[in-house]
């Protein structure tokens, strides 16, 4: 295996990563030192040549013991000046100024003459020649490493200067308000929604751009070229002329699950290379070491204005991408979202749930443009491996009568078109280069010669864009391609020798090699190791090629024949749905992944463990019995049958009645309603956390989901509750504020055809061993329906609603979402539980004065209101007098929840208080009553 180009490529990679944001002086010194060192190594004349080598050829050799030869006629030793004698081969030297006597290691006495000096020198020249013959390559290799490092440092210095030069960095440090002309360098996209406290942060439009000119408040205008990140808030109007400019680019690439206002939709339609004139405030980038010099938050006044439209190639790419989105518009949900991502990397329709499934199964590489996309297309053109340069070559090229040269030209044009359609971003260029390497392996079958090709691709890409050296995507792409070239062939051959079918060995070796090499880096990014990555990648791989080829066919047909494009997209939807199904099924397994330290020491530990497993696996392959046993254990670890898990972990405890999930700063609780069933009260702020909690509890059916109010820390995790579970109905409060979160709940329910009802004080329900009554909120004036017409509820689901005016606190108006929380009194297995949502003191006082107060005395379990905040009604705490109080709060939350005064008040009444920020998830068991016994288990 030829590895000569690997050290220079790695040196350039490491140098670029270290110097791209280093001070300019250090970068310059690094480049000069490496350049001078490399040039000196290449220019130094080899010793032994010219005069030295010529003399050596005329000097006689030394004798067998290292002494100078004797004269041929007399046999006497040649005279040698004693002052110049070296001690060689163990010779002890002594003598006078004129002559010398040597006692050799064998005790033989020898006298040396001055003529032997040349002979001794020749001997060392011969030794130097032998060393050069063995290690002479090292000088050229070190010189290549130094020169590549010098080139990388120079390129990194120039690219890093783009971030530091000009007035923008200084203006950002002053948080200056400016008017700037910017050129978009990437597709605008929507930010990911996240919860901030009890509200969801507003979704903004993000776009990478370059500031071409900046004008301060005093009117001074400076031309520059500085990369920035644009943040456009929802209230910013569409840019002037934006509607006319973007109409030809098709519908906006919306993010699934988010409504897109008209102004924001126009911004999302803008193409890279479009120039805008915007006003906004500059701010420093939050994280260093990135190619962003500052953040520019765009203001609505004056409104943004388009200065120049996109370039011709970008306009063509925009039309093609918009045509693909239109062709896939009527496809089923997963196929509609996934197909544009498989073909051109357009992930705007990917829902958070689908994205989570792909992350859990390590299939996320299929959602981004990768080298495999290009490899599939060019393999269709060239044909099977090893036949590309033979007379019997296959593929479309020989069927079209194309020669090898014409085939190469067509392949180059196809690669160029791929880069244009997918946008020439660094990630696309990386995919094209690494895909070309994989294609070369596919076409020639000479894998051993492809490691230099991969090293060359890495070297050229790092020199072209040194910021790639710091990208995790670039690292994963190179590692995966290297595993394909280095590890996969040997593993495939080993499996073939053990009787595995050739096609299966190729796929299995490729997936396993890529997973083994990339797993440590993925663990750094996600703090998790997937246990289902290899089987999921094997199952999905069979559908990637058909989906990609049909998707690109639909992309090409859309501009000329949309009906044909829609038919091709429909055909491509079947393999796309298969891939999505594999991802969802794998992610739904209880043991799909295990938590792992998300740090480089953790990655190193995983790498060591992986090497140990691989070495042990080579021995285990000789023992089929042990392999079968380990396979069964792995299946049990991934599927985690509930009875087995309960025996091993003790969670959930047998006979649990109520569970409080650890979802951070939010609420998510579960009431056991039979085998595999549970009534869920609130969904928390994070879908992944509540989904994991319900999975560990074994909940697969939800007869009712109660959302006490619409704050994000109670409803943002709704997709996690709905993920892979049958939810019969959703019940909410009538106070639909915040409006965007209420709309989010209605949209999620409508997409899954789940009926939504409104809770009213006094209604009673029953399911399985559970009975409960709604204590709050009181009836309110007729409100707008919270969902489209829903299917009728069954008699067991239909609540008993009190007559108007007879509910608790009738006529009371809430001051905010917290006071409109749904409060429940639950009875199960003899336990009485009081769930207060986020009720504030005004609502708690009204509840104490209501007729329902008589039933609140002496409850067994209290879910403390509003995460245990200091705002509690003491009279309600004294009336409830709970035996156990549970508080849901996040570790280190900025609100100080739970408040010490609330904890002290509860403990003063003899209540046992537990909290999720310290105790983790909690489960209540036992029976109620004065003599009943209550147990609380922790999920450690």
Coordinates of C-alpha atoms in Angstrom, one line a residue, residues 212-761:
X212 CA -19.1 43.8 0.5
X213 CA -19.5 47.3 1.8
X214 CA -20.5 48.8 5.2
X215 CA -21.8 52.2 6.0
X216 CA -21.7 53.5 9.6
X217 CA -24.2 55.9 11.2
X218 CA -22.0 58.9 10.4
X219 CA -22.2 58.1 6.6
X220 CA -18.7 56.7 6.1
X221 CA -18.7 53.8 3.6
X222 CA -16.0 51.2 3.4
X223 CA -15.6 48.4 0.9
X224 CA -14.6 45.1 2.4
X225 CA -15.1 41.3 2.0
X226 CA -15.9 39.9 5.4
X227 CA -17.9 36.7 6.2
X228 CA -20.9 37.2 8.5
X229 CA -24.0 35.3 9.7
X230 CA -27.3 37.1 8.9
X231 CA -30.1 36.7 11.5
X232 CA -33.5 37.9 10.2
X233 CA -36.3 38.1 12.8
X234 CA -39.9 37.2 11.9
X235 CA -41.1 40.8 11.9
X236 CA -38.7 41.8 9.1
X237 CA -40.6 42.4 5.8
X238 CA -39.8 40.8 2.5
X239 CA -36.9 42.5 0.7
X240 CA -38.0 45.0 -2.0
X241 CA -38.2 43.3 -5.4
X242 CA -38.0 40.0 -3.6
X243 CA -41.3 38.8 -4.8
X244 CA -40.5 39.3 -8.4
X245 CA -37.0 37.9 -8.1
X246 CA -38.1 34.8 -6.4
X247 CA -41.3 33.8 -8.2
X248 CA -39.3 31.7 -10.7
X249 CA -37.7 29.8 -7.9
X250 CA -40.8 27.9 -6.9
X251 CA -42.4 27.6 -3.5
X252 CA -40.3 28.4 -0.4
X253 CA -38.4 25.6 1.3
X254 CA -40.4 25.5 4.5
X255 CA -39.2 23.6 7.6
X256 CA -41.7 20.9 8.4
X257 CA -43.8 21.6 11.4
X258 CA -43.3 25.4 11.3
X259 CA -45.6 28.0 9.8
X260 CA -43.8 30.4 7.5
X261 CA -45.1 34.0 7.2
X262 CA -45.1 35.7 3.8
X263 CA -42.1 37.9 4.5
X264 CA -40.0 35.1 5.8
X265 CA -41.0 32.9 2.9
X266 CA -39.7 35.5 0.4
X267 CA -36.4 35.6 2.3
X268 CA -36.2 31.8 2.2
X269 CA -36.5 31.9 -1.6
X270 CA -33.4 34.0 -2.0
X271 CA -30.6 32.2 -3.8
X272 CA -26.8 32.3 -3.1
X273 CA -24.9 35.1 -4.8
X274 CA -27.9 37.4 -4.4
X275 CA -26.9 40.9 -3.1
X276 CA -28.9 42.7 -0.5
X277 CA -28.8 46.1 1.2
X278 CA -29.8 45.7 4.8
X279 CA -29.6 47.7 8.0
X280 CA -28.9 46.0 11.3
X281 CA -26.7 45.7 14.4
X282 CA -23.4 43.9 14.4
X283 CA -22.3 41.7 17.2
X284 CA -19.3 39.4 17.8
X285 CA -19.7 35.8 17.0
X286 CA -20.6 33.7 20.0
X287 CA -18.0 31.0 19.3
X288 CA -14.5 31.5 18.0
X289 CA -12.6 29.4 15.5
X290 CA -15.2 29.7 12.8
X291 CA -15.2 31.5 9.5
X292 CA -17.8 34.0 10.8
X293 CA -16.3 37.4 11.7
X294 CA -19.6 38.8 13.2
X295 CA -23.3 38.3 13.5
X296 CA -25.5 40.9 11.7
X297 CA -29.1 41.0 13.0
X298 CA -31.2 42.6 10.3
X299 CA -33.8 45.2 11.2
X300 CA -37.1 45.8 9.5
X301 CA -36.6 49.6 9.0
X302 CA -35.4 50.5 6.5
X303 CA -36.6 47.3 4.8
X304 CA -34.1 45.1 3.1
X305 CA -33.6 45.7 -0.6
X306 CA -32.2 43.5 -3.4
X307 CA -29.3 45.1 -5.1
X308 CA -28.4 42.4 -7.6
X309 CA -29.9 39.0 -8.5
X310 CA -28.2 35.6 -8.3
X311 CA -25.7 34.4 -10.9
X312 CA -26.7 32.3 -13.8
X313 CA -25.5 28.9 -12.4
X314 CA -27.2 29.6 -9.1
X315 CA -30.4 30.7 -10.9
X316 CA -30.3 27.4 -12.9
X317 CA -29.7 25.4 -9.7
X318 CA -32.5 27.2 -8.0
X319 CA -34.9 26.3 -10.7
X320 CA -33.9 22.7 -10.7
X321 CA -34.2 22.4 -6.9
X322 CA -37.6 24.2 -6.9
X323 CA -38.8 21.8 -9.6
X324 CA -37.8 18.8 -7.5
X325 CA -39.7 20.3 -4.5
X326 CA -42.8 20.8 -6.7
X327 CA -42.6 17.3 -8.1
X328 CA -42.5 15.8 -4.6
X329 CA -45.2 18.1 -3.1
X330 CA -48.0 15.5 -3.3
X331 CA -45.9 12.5 -1.9
X332 CA -46.6 11.0 1.5
X333 CA -45.0 12.7 4.5
X334 CA -41.7 10.9 4.9
X335 CA -41.0 10.6 1.2
X336 CA -41.9 14.2 0.6
X337 CA -39.4 15.3 3.2
X338 CA -36.7 12.8 2.5
X339 CA -36.4 12.7 -1.3
X340 CA -35.0 16.3 -1.8
X341 CA -32.5 15.6 1.0
X342 CA -31.3 12.4 -0.7
X343 CA -30.9 14.0 -4.1
X344 CA -29.6 17.6 -3.5
X345 CA -29.3 17.9 0.3
X346 CA -32.4 20.0 0.7
X347 CA -33.5 19.1 4.3
X348 CA -36.0 22.0 4.8
X349 CA -38.9 19.5 5.0
X350 CA -37.3 17.1 7.5
X351 CA -39.3 17.0 10.7
X352 CA -37.5 17.0 14.1
X353 CA -38.8 13.4 14.7
X354 CA -37.5 12.1 11.4
X355 CA -34.2 13.9 11.9
X356 CA -33.9 12.4 15.4
X357 CA -34.5 8.9 13.9
X358 CA -31.8 9.4 11.4
X359 CA -29.4 10.6 14.1
X360 CA -30.1 7.7 16.4
X361 CA -29.4 5.1 13.6
X362 CA -26.4 6.9 12.2
X363 CA -28.2 7.4 8.8
X364 CA -27.8 11.2 8.9
X365 CA -25.2 11.0 6.2
X366 CA -28.0 10.1 3.7
X367 CA -29.7 13.5 4.5
X368 CA -26.7 15.5 3.3
X369 CA -25.0 15.6 -0.1
X370 CA -22.3 13.0 0.1
X371 CA -19.8 11.2 -2.2
X372 CA -22.2 8.3 -2.4
X373 CA -24.7 10.4 -4.4
X374 CA -22.1 11.1 -7.1
X375 CA -20.8 7.6 -7.0
X376 CA -24.2 6.1 -7.7
X377 CA -24.7 8.4 -10.7
X378 CA -21.3 7.8 -12.2
X379 CA -21.6 4.0 -11.6
X380 CA -24.8 4.1 -13.6
X381 CA -22.7 5.7 -16.4
X382 CA -19.6 3.5 -16.1
X383 CA -21.0 0.1 -15.0
X384 CA -19.7 -2.6 -12.6
X385 CA -16.3 -2.5 -10.9
X386 CA -13.2 -3.5 -12.8
X387 CA -14.8 -3.3 -16.3
X388 CA -14.6 0.4 -17.0
X389 CA -11.4 0.1 -19.1
X390 CA -12.2 -3.2 -20.7
X391 CA -13.9 -4.1 -24.0
X392 CA -16.7 -5.8 -22.1
X393 CA -17.4 -2.7 -20.0
X394 CA -21.0 -2.0 -19.1
X395 CA -23.2 0.8 -18.0
X396 CA -25.0 3.4 -20.1
X397 CA -21.8 4.7 -21.8
X398 CA -21.1 1.7 -24.0
X399 CA -24.8 1.3 -24.8
X400 CA -24.7 4.9 -26.1
X401 CA -21.6 4.1 -28.2
X402 CA -19.3 6.3 -26.2
X403 CA -15.6 5.8 -26.2
X404 CA -13.5 5.8 -23.0
X405 CA -12.4 9.4 -23.7
X406 CA -16.0 10.5 -24.3
X407 CA -17.1 8.6 -21.2
X408 CA -14.5 10.5 -19.2
X409 CA -15.7 13.8 -20.5
X410 CA -19.3 13.0 -19.9
X411 CA -18.5 11.9 -16.3
X412 CA -16.7 15.2 -15.8
X413 CA -19.7 17.1 -17.0
X414 CA -22.0 15.1 -14.8
X415 CA -19.7 15.9 -11.8
X416 CA -19.8 19.6 -12.7
X417 CA -23.6 19.5 -12.9
X418 CA -23.8 17.8 -9.6
X419 CA -21.7 20.5 -8.0
X420 CA -23.8 23.3 -9.6
X421 CA -27.1 21.8 -8.6
X422 CA -26.1 21.0 -5.0
X423 CA -24.3 24.4 -4.8
X424 CA -20.5 24.7 -4.7
X425 CA -20.3 24.9 -1.0
X426 CA -17.3 23.4 0.8
X427 CA -19.3 20.4 1.8
X428 CA -20.4 19.7 -1.8
X429 CA -16.8 20.1 -3.0
X430 CA -15.7 17.7 -0.3
X431 CA -18.4 15.2 -1.4
X432 CA -17.4 15.6 -5.1
X433 CA -13.7 14.9 -4.4
X434 CA -14.3 12.0 -2.0
X435 CA -17.0 10.6 -4.3
X436 CA -14.6 10.7 -7.2
X437 CA -12.1 8.7 -5.2
X438 CA -14.8 6.1 -4.4
X439 CA -15.8 6.1 -8.1
X440 CA -12.2 5.4 -9.1
X441 CA -12.2 2.4 -6.8
X442 CA -15.5 1.2 -8.4
X443 CA -14.2 1.7 -11.9
X444 CA -10.7 0.2 -11.7
X445 CA -10.8 -2.3 -8.9
X446 CA -7.3 -1.1 -7.9
X447 CA -8.0 -0.2 -4.4
X448 CA -4.4 -0.2 -3.2
X449 CA -3.5 2.7 -5.5
X450 CA -6.4 4.8 -4.3
X451 CA -5.0 5.8 -0.9
X452 CA -2.7 8.4 -2.7
X453 CA -5.7 9.6 -4.6
X454 CA -7.6 10.2 -1.3
X455 CA -4.5 11.9 0.2
X456 CA -4.3 14.1 -2.9
X457 CA -8.0 15.0 -2.6
X458 CA -7.6 15.9 1.1
X459 CA -4.5 18.0 0.3
X460 CA -6.1 20.0 -2.5
X461 CA -9.3 20.6 -0.6
X462 CA -7.5 21.8 2.5
X463 CA -5.4 24.1 0.5
X464 CA -8.5 25.4 -1.3
X465 CA -10.5 26.0 1.9
X466 CA -8.5 25.6 5.1
X467 CA -11.6 26.0 7.2
X468 CA -12.5 22.5 6.1
X469 CA -9.7 21.2 8.3
X470 CA -11.8 22.1 11.3
X471 CA -15.1 20.7 10.0
X472 CA -16.5 17.5 11.6
X473 CA -18.2 16.7 8.3
X474 CA -14.9 16.8 6.4
X475 CA -13.3 14.6 9.0
X476 CA -16.1 12.0 8.9
X477 CA -16.1 12.0 5.1
X478 CA -12.4 11.4 4.9
X479 CA -12.5 8.7 7.6
X480 CA -15.4 6.9 5.9
X481 CA -13.7 6.9 2.5
X482 CA -10.4 5.8 4.0
X483 CA -12.2 2.9 5.8
X484 CA -13.7 2.0 2.4
X485 CA -10.3 1.8 0.8
X486 CA -8.2 0.4 3.6
X487 CA -10.3 -1.8 5.9
X488 CA -13.3 -2.9 3.9
X489 CA -11.4 -5.0 1.3
X490 CA -9.6 -7.1 3.9
X491 CA -12.7 -7.6 6.0
X492 CA -14.7 -8.5 2.9
X493 CA -12.1 -11.1 1.9
X494 CA -12.1 -12.6 5.4
X495 CA -15.9 -13.0 5.4
X496 CA -15.8 -14.5 1.9
X497 CA -13.3 -17.1 3.1
X498 CA -15.8 -18.1 5.8
X499 CA -18.5 -18.8 3.3
X500 CA -20.5 -15.5 3.3
X501 CA -21.9 -14.5 -0.1
X502 CA -19.8 -12.0 -2.0
X503 CA -22.4 -9.3 -2.3
X504 CA -23.3 -9.5 1.3
X505 CA -19.6 -9.4 2.4
X506 CA -19.0 -6.2 0.4
X507 CA -22.0 -4.5 2.0
X508 CA -21.3 -5.8 5.5
X509 CA -17.6 -4.9 5.4
X510 CA -18.2 -1.4 4.0
X511 CA -20.8 -0.6 6.7
X512 CA -18.8 -2.1 9.5
X513 CA -15.6 -0.4 8.5
X514 CA -17.2 3.0 8.2
X515 CA -19.0 2.6 11.5
X516 CA -15.8 1.5 13.4
X517 CA -13.7 4.4 12.1
X518 CA -16.4 7.1 12.4
X519 CA -18.0 6.1 15.7
X520 CA -15.5 8.0 18.0
X521 CA -16.1 11.2 16.1
X522 CA -19.8 10.7 16.1
X523 CA -19.6 10.1 19.9
X524 CA -18.0 13.5 20.3
X525 CA -20.8 15.2 18.4
X526 CA -23.8 13.4 19.9
X527 CA -22.5 11.9 23.2
X528 CA -24.1 8.7 22.1
X529 CA -23.1 5.4 20.4
X530 CA -25.6 3.7 18.1
X531 CA -25.9 0.0 18.5
X532 CA -28.1 -0.4 15.4
X533 CA -26.1 1.6 12.9
X534 CA -24.6 -1.3 11.0
X535 CA -27.9 -3.2 10.4
X536 CA -29.8 0.0 9.7
X537 CA -27.2 1.1 7.1
X538 CA -27.2 -2.4 5.5
X539 CA -31.0 -2.3 5.2
X540 CA -31.1 1.3 4.0
X541 CA -28.3 0.9 1.5
X542 CA -30.4 -1.3 -0.9
X543 CA -32.8 1.6 -1.3
X544 CA -30.4 4.5 -1.6
X545 CA -29.3 3.9 -5.1
X546 CA -32.8 3.6 -6.6
X547 CA -34.1 6.6 -4.7
X548 CA -31.1 8.7 -5.8
X549 CA -31.2 7.7 -9.5
X550 CA -35.0 8.2 -9.7
X551 CA -34.8 11.4 -7.8
X552 CA -32.2 12.9 -10.1
X553 CA -34.3 11.8 -13.1
X554 CA -37.2 13.7 -11.6
X555 CA -34.9 16.7 -11.0
X556 CA -33.9 16.7 -14.7
X557 CA -37.4 16.1 -16.0
X558 CA -39.1 18.8 -13.9
X559 CA -38.2 21.8 -16.0
X560 CA -39.5 20.2 -19.2
X561 CA -42.2 17.8 -18.2
X562 CA -43.7 18.1 -14.7
X563 CA -46.1 15.2 -15.1
X564 CA -43.2 12.9 -16.0
X565 CA -41.2 14.3 -13.0
X566 CA -44.1 13.6 -10.6
X567 CA -44.3 10.1 -11.9
X568 CA -40.6 9.5 -11.4
X569 CA -40.8 11.1 -7.9
X570 CA -43.7 8.8 -7.1
X571 CA -41.5 5.8 -8.1
X572 CA -38.7 7.2 -6.0
X573 CA -41.0 7.6 -3.0
X574 CA -41.1 3.8 -2.4
X575 CA -37.4 3.4 -1.7
X576 CA -37.4 6.7 0.2
X577 CA -40.2 5.5 2.4
X578 CA -38.2 2.3 3.0
X579 CA -35.2 4.3 4.2
X580 CA -37.4 6.4 6.5
X581 CA -39.1 3.3 7.9
X582 CA -35.7 1.7 8.6
X583 CA -34.7 4.8 10.5
X584 CA -37.9 5.1 12.5
X585 CA -37.9 1.4 13.4
X586 CA -34.3 1.4 14.4
X587 CA -34.7 4.5 16.5
X588 CA -37.8 3.2 18.2
X589 CA -35.9 0.2 19.7
X590 CA -35.3 0.7 23.4
X591 CA -31.6 0.0 23.2
X592 CA -30.9 1.7 19.9
X593 CA -28.0 3.6 21.5
X594 CA -26.0 4.0 24.7
X595 CA -24.8 7.3 26.2
X596 CA -21.1 8.0 25.9
X597 CA -18.9 10.9 27.0
X598 CA -19.1 13.5 24.4
X599 CA -15.4 14.6 24.5
X600 CA -12.1 13.7 22.9
X601 CA -11.0 11.5 25.8
X602 CA -14.3 9.7 25.5
X603 CA -13.6 9.3 21.7
X604 CA -10.2 7.9 22.5
X605 CA -11.7 5.4 25.0
X606 CA -14.2 4.3 22.4
X607 CA -11.5 3.9 19.8
X608 CA -9.5 1.7 22.2
X609 CA -12.6 -0.3 23.0
X610 CA -13.4 -0.7 19.3
X611 CA -9.9 -1.9 18.5
X612 CA -10.1 -4.5 21.3
X613 CA -13.5 -5.7 20.0
X614 CA -12.2 -6.0 16.5
X615 CA -9.2 -8.0 17.6
X616 CA -11.4 -10.2 19.8
X617 CA -13.8 -10.6 17.0
X618 CA -11.2 -12.2 14.7
X619 CA -10.7 -15.0 17.3
X620 CA -14.4 -15.3 18.0
X621 CA -15.2 -16.0 14.3
X622 CA -13.5 -19.4 14.8
X623 CA -16.1 -20.3 17.4
X624 CA -19.6 -20.2 16.0
X625 CA -21.1 -21.0 19.4
X626 CA -19.7 -18.0 21.1
X627 CA -20.7 -15.8 18.1
X628 CA -24.3 -17.0 18.4
X629 CA -24.4 -16.3 22.1
X630 CA -23.0 -12.8 21.7
X631 CA -25.5 -12.2 18.9
X632 CA -28.4 -13.2 21.2
X633 CA -27.0 -10.9 23.9
X634 CA -26.7 -8.0 21.5
X635 CA -30.3 -8.5 20.3
X636 CA -31.5 -8.5 24.0
X637 CA -29.5 -5.4 24.7
X638 CA -31.1 -3.6 21.7
X639 CA -34.6 -4.8 22.1
X640 CA -34.6 -4.7 25.9
X641 CA -37.7 -6.7 26.6
X642 CA -39.7 -5.0 29.5
X643 CA -39.7 -8.0 31.9
X644 CA -35.9 -8.5 31.5
X645 CA -35.2 -4.8 31.8
X646 CA -37.3 -4.6 34.9
X647 CA -35.4 -7.5 36.5
X648 CA -32.0 -6.1 35.7
X649 CA -32.5 -2.4 36.3
X650 CA -35.5 -2.4 38.7
X651 CA -37.1 0.4 36.6
X652 CA -40.0 0.9 36.5
X653 CA -40.8 -0.6 39.8
X654 CA -43.5 -3.3 39.9
X655 CA -47.0 -1.9 40.5
X656 CA -46.0 1.7 39.8
X657 CA -49.0 4.2 39.8
X658 CA -47.5 7.5 38.9
X659 CA -44.2 8.6 37.4
X660 CA -42.5 12.0 37.0
X661 CA -40.1 12.1 34.1
X662 CA -36.8 13.9 34.3
X663 CA -37.2 16.3 31.4
X664 CA -35.2 19.3 32.6
X665 CA -36.9 22.5 33.3
X666 CA -40.5 21.4 32.4
X667 CA -43.2 19.0 33.3
X668 CA -44.0 15.5 32.0
X669 CA -45.8 13.0 34.2
X670 CA -47.5 9.6 33.6
X671 CA -50.4 7.8 35.3
X672 CA -50.3 4.0 34.8
X673 CA -53.5 2.9 33.0
X674 CA -52.8 -0.8 32.4
X675 CA -50.2 -2.9 30.6
X676 CA -48.3 -0.7 28.2
X677 CA -50.8 2.2 28.7
X678 CA -50.6 5.5 30.5
X679 CA -52.3 8.8 30.7
X680 CA -49.6 11.4 30.1
X681 CA -49.9 14.9 31.7
X682 CA -47.7 17.4 29.9
X683 CA -44.9 16.7 27.5
X684 CA -42.0 18.7 28.7
X685 CA -39.7 20.9 26.6
X686 CA -37.7 18.2 24.8
X687 CA -39.2 15.5 22.5
X688 CA -36.2 13.2 23.0
X689 CA -36.3 13.3 26.8
X690 CA -40.0 12.5 27.1
X691 CA -39.8 9.9 24.5
X692 CA -37.0 8.2 26.3
X693 CA -38.9 8.3 29.6
X694 CA -42.0 6.8 28.1
X695 CA -40.0 4.2 26.4
X696 CA -38.3 3.1 29.6
X697 CA -41.7 3.0 31.3
X698 CA -43.0 0.7 28.5
X699 CA -45.7 3.1 27.4
X700 CA -47.0 2.3 23.9
X701 CA -50.6 3.5 24.2
X702 CA -51.8 6.8 25.5
X703 CA -55.6 6.9 26.1
X704 CA -55.4 10.6 26.9
X705 CA -52.7 13.3 26.8
X706 CA -53.4 16.2 29.0
X707 CA -51.6 19.5 28.2
X708 CA -52.2 21.6 31.3
X709 CA -51.4 24.9 29.4
X710 CA -49.5 26.0 26.3
X711 CA -46.2 27.2 27.7
X712 CA -43.3 25.6 25.8
X713 CA -41.9 23.8 28.8
X714 CA -45.1 21.8 28.9
X715 CA -46.0 21.3 25.2
X716 CA -42.8 21.5 23.1
X717 CA -42.0 17.8 23.7
X718 CA -45.4 16.8 22.2
X719 CA -43.7 15.1 19.1
X720 CA -41.8 12.8 21.5
X721 CA -45.1 11.6 23.1
X722 CA -46.6 11.0 19.7
X723 CA -43.5 9.2 18.4
X724 CA -44.4 5.6 17.7
X725 CA -47.4 5.6 20.1
X726 CA -51.1 5.3 19.7
X727 CA -52.6 8.5 21.3
X728 CA -56.4 8.4 21.4
X729 CA -57.1 12.1 22.4
X730 CA -55.6 15.3 23.6
X731 CA -57.2 17.5 26.2
X732 CA -56.1 21.1 26.8
X733 CA -57.0 24.3 28.5
X734 CA -59.4 26.8 26.8
X735 CA -56.9 29.6 27.3
X736 CA -55.0 29.4 24.0
X737 CA -51.9 31.5 24.9
X738 CA -49.1 31.7 23.8
X739 CA -50.8 31.6 20.4
X740 CA -47.9 30.0 18.5
X741 CA -47.7 27.1 20.9
X742 CA -51.4 26.6 20.8
X743 CA -51.2 26.5 17.0
X744 CA -48.3 24.1 17.2
X745 CA -50.4 21.6 19.3
X746 CA -53.3 21.9 16.9
X747 CA -51.1 21.3 13.9
X748 CA -49.4 18.3 15.4
X749 CA -52.8 16.8 16.4
X750 CA -54.3 17.5 13.0
X751 CA -51.4 15.8 11.1
X752 CA -52.1 12.6 13.1
X753 CA -55.9 12.9 13.1
X754 CA -56.0 13.1 17.0
X755 CA -59.1 14.7 18.5
X756 CA -58.5 17.7 20.7
X757 CA -60.9 18.6 23.5
X758 CA -61.1 21.3 26.2
X759 CA -60.9 20.5 29.9
X760 CA -63.6 22.1 32.1
X761 CA -63.7 22.0 35.9

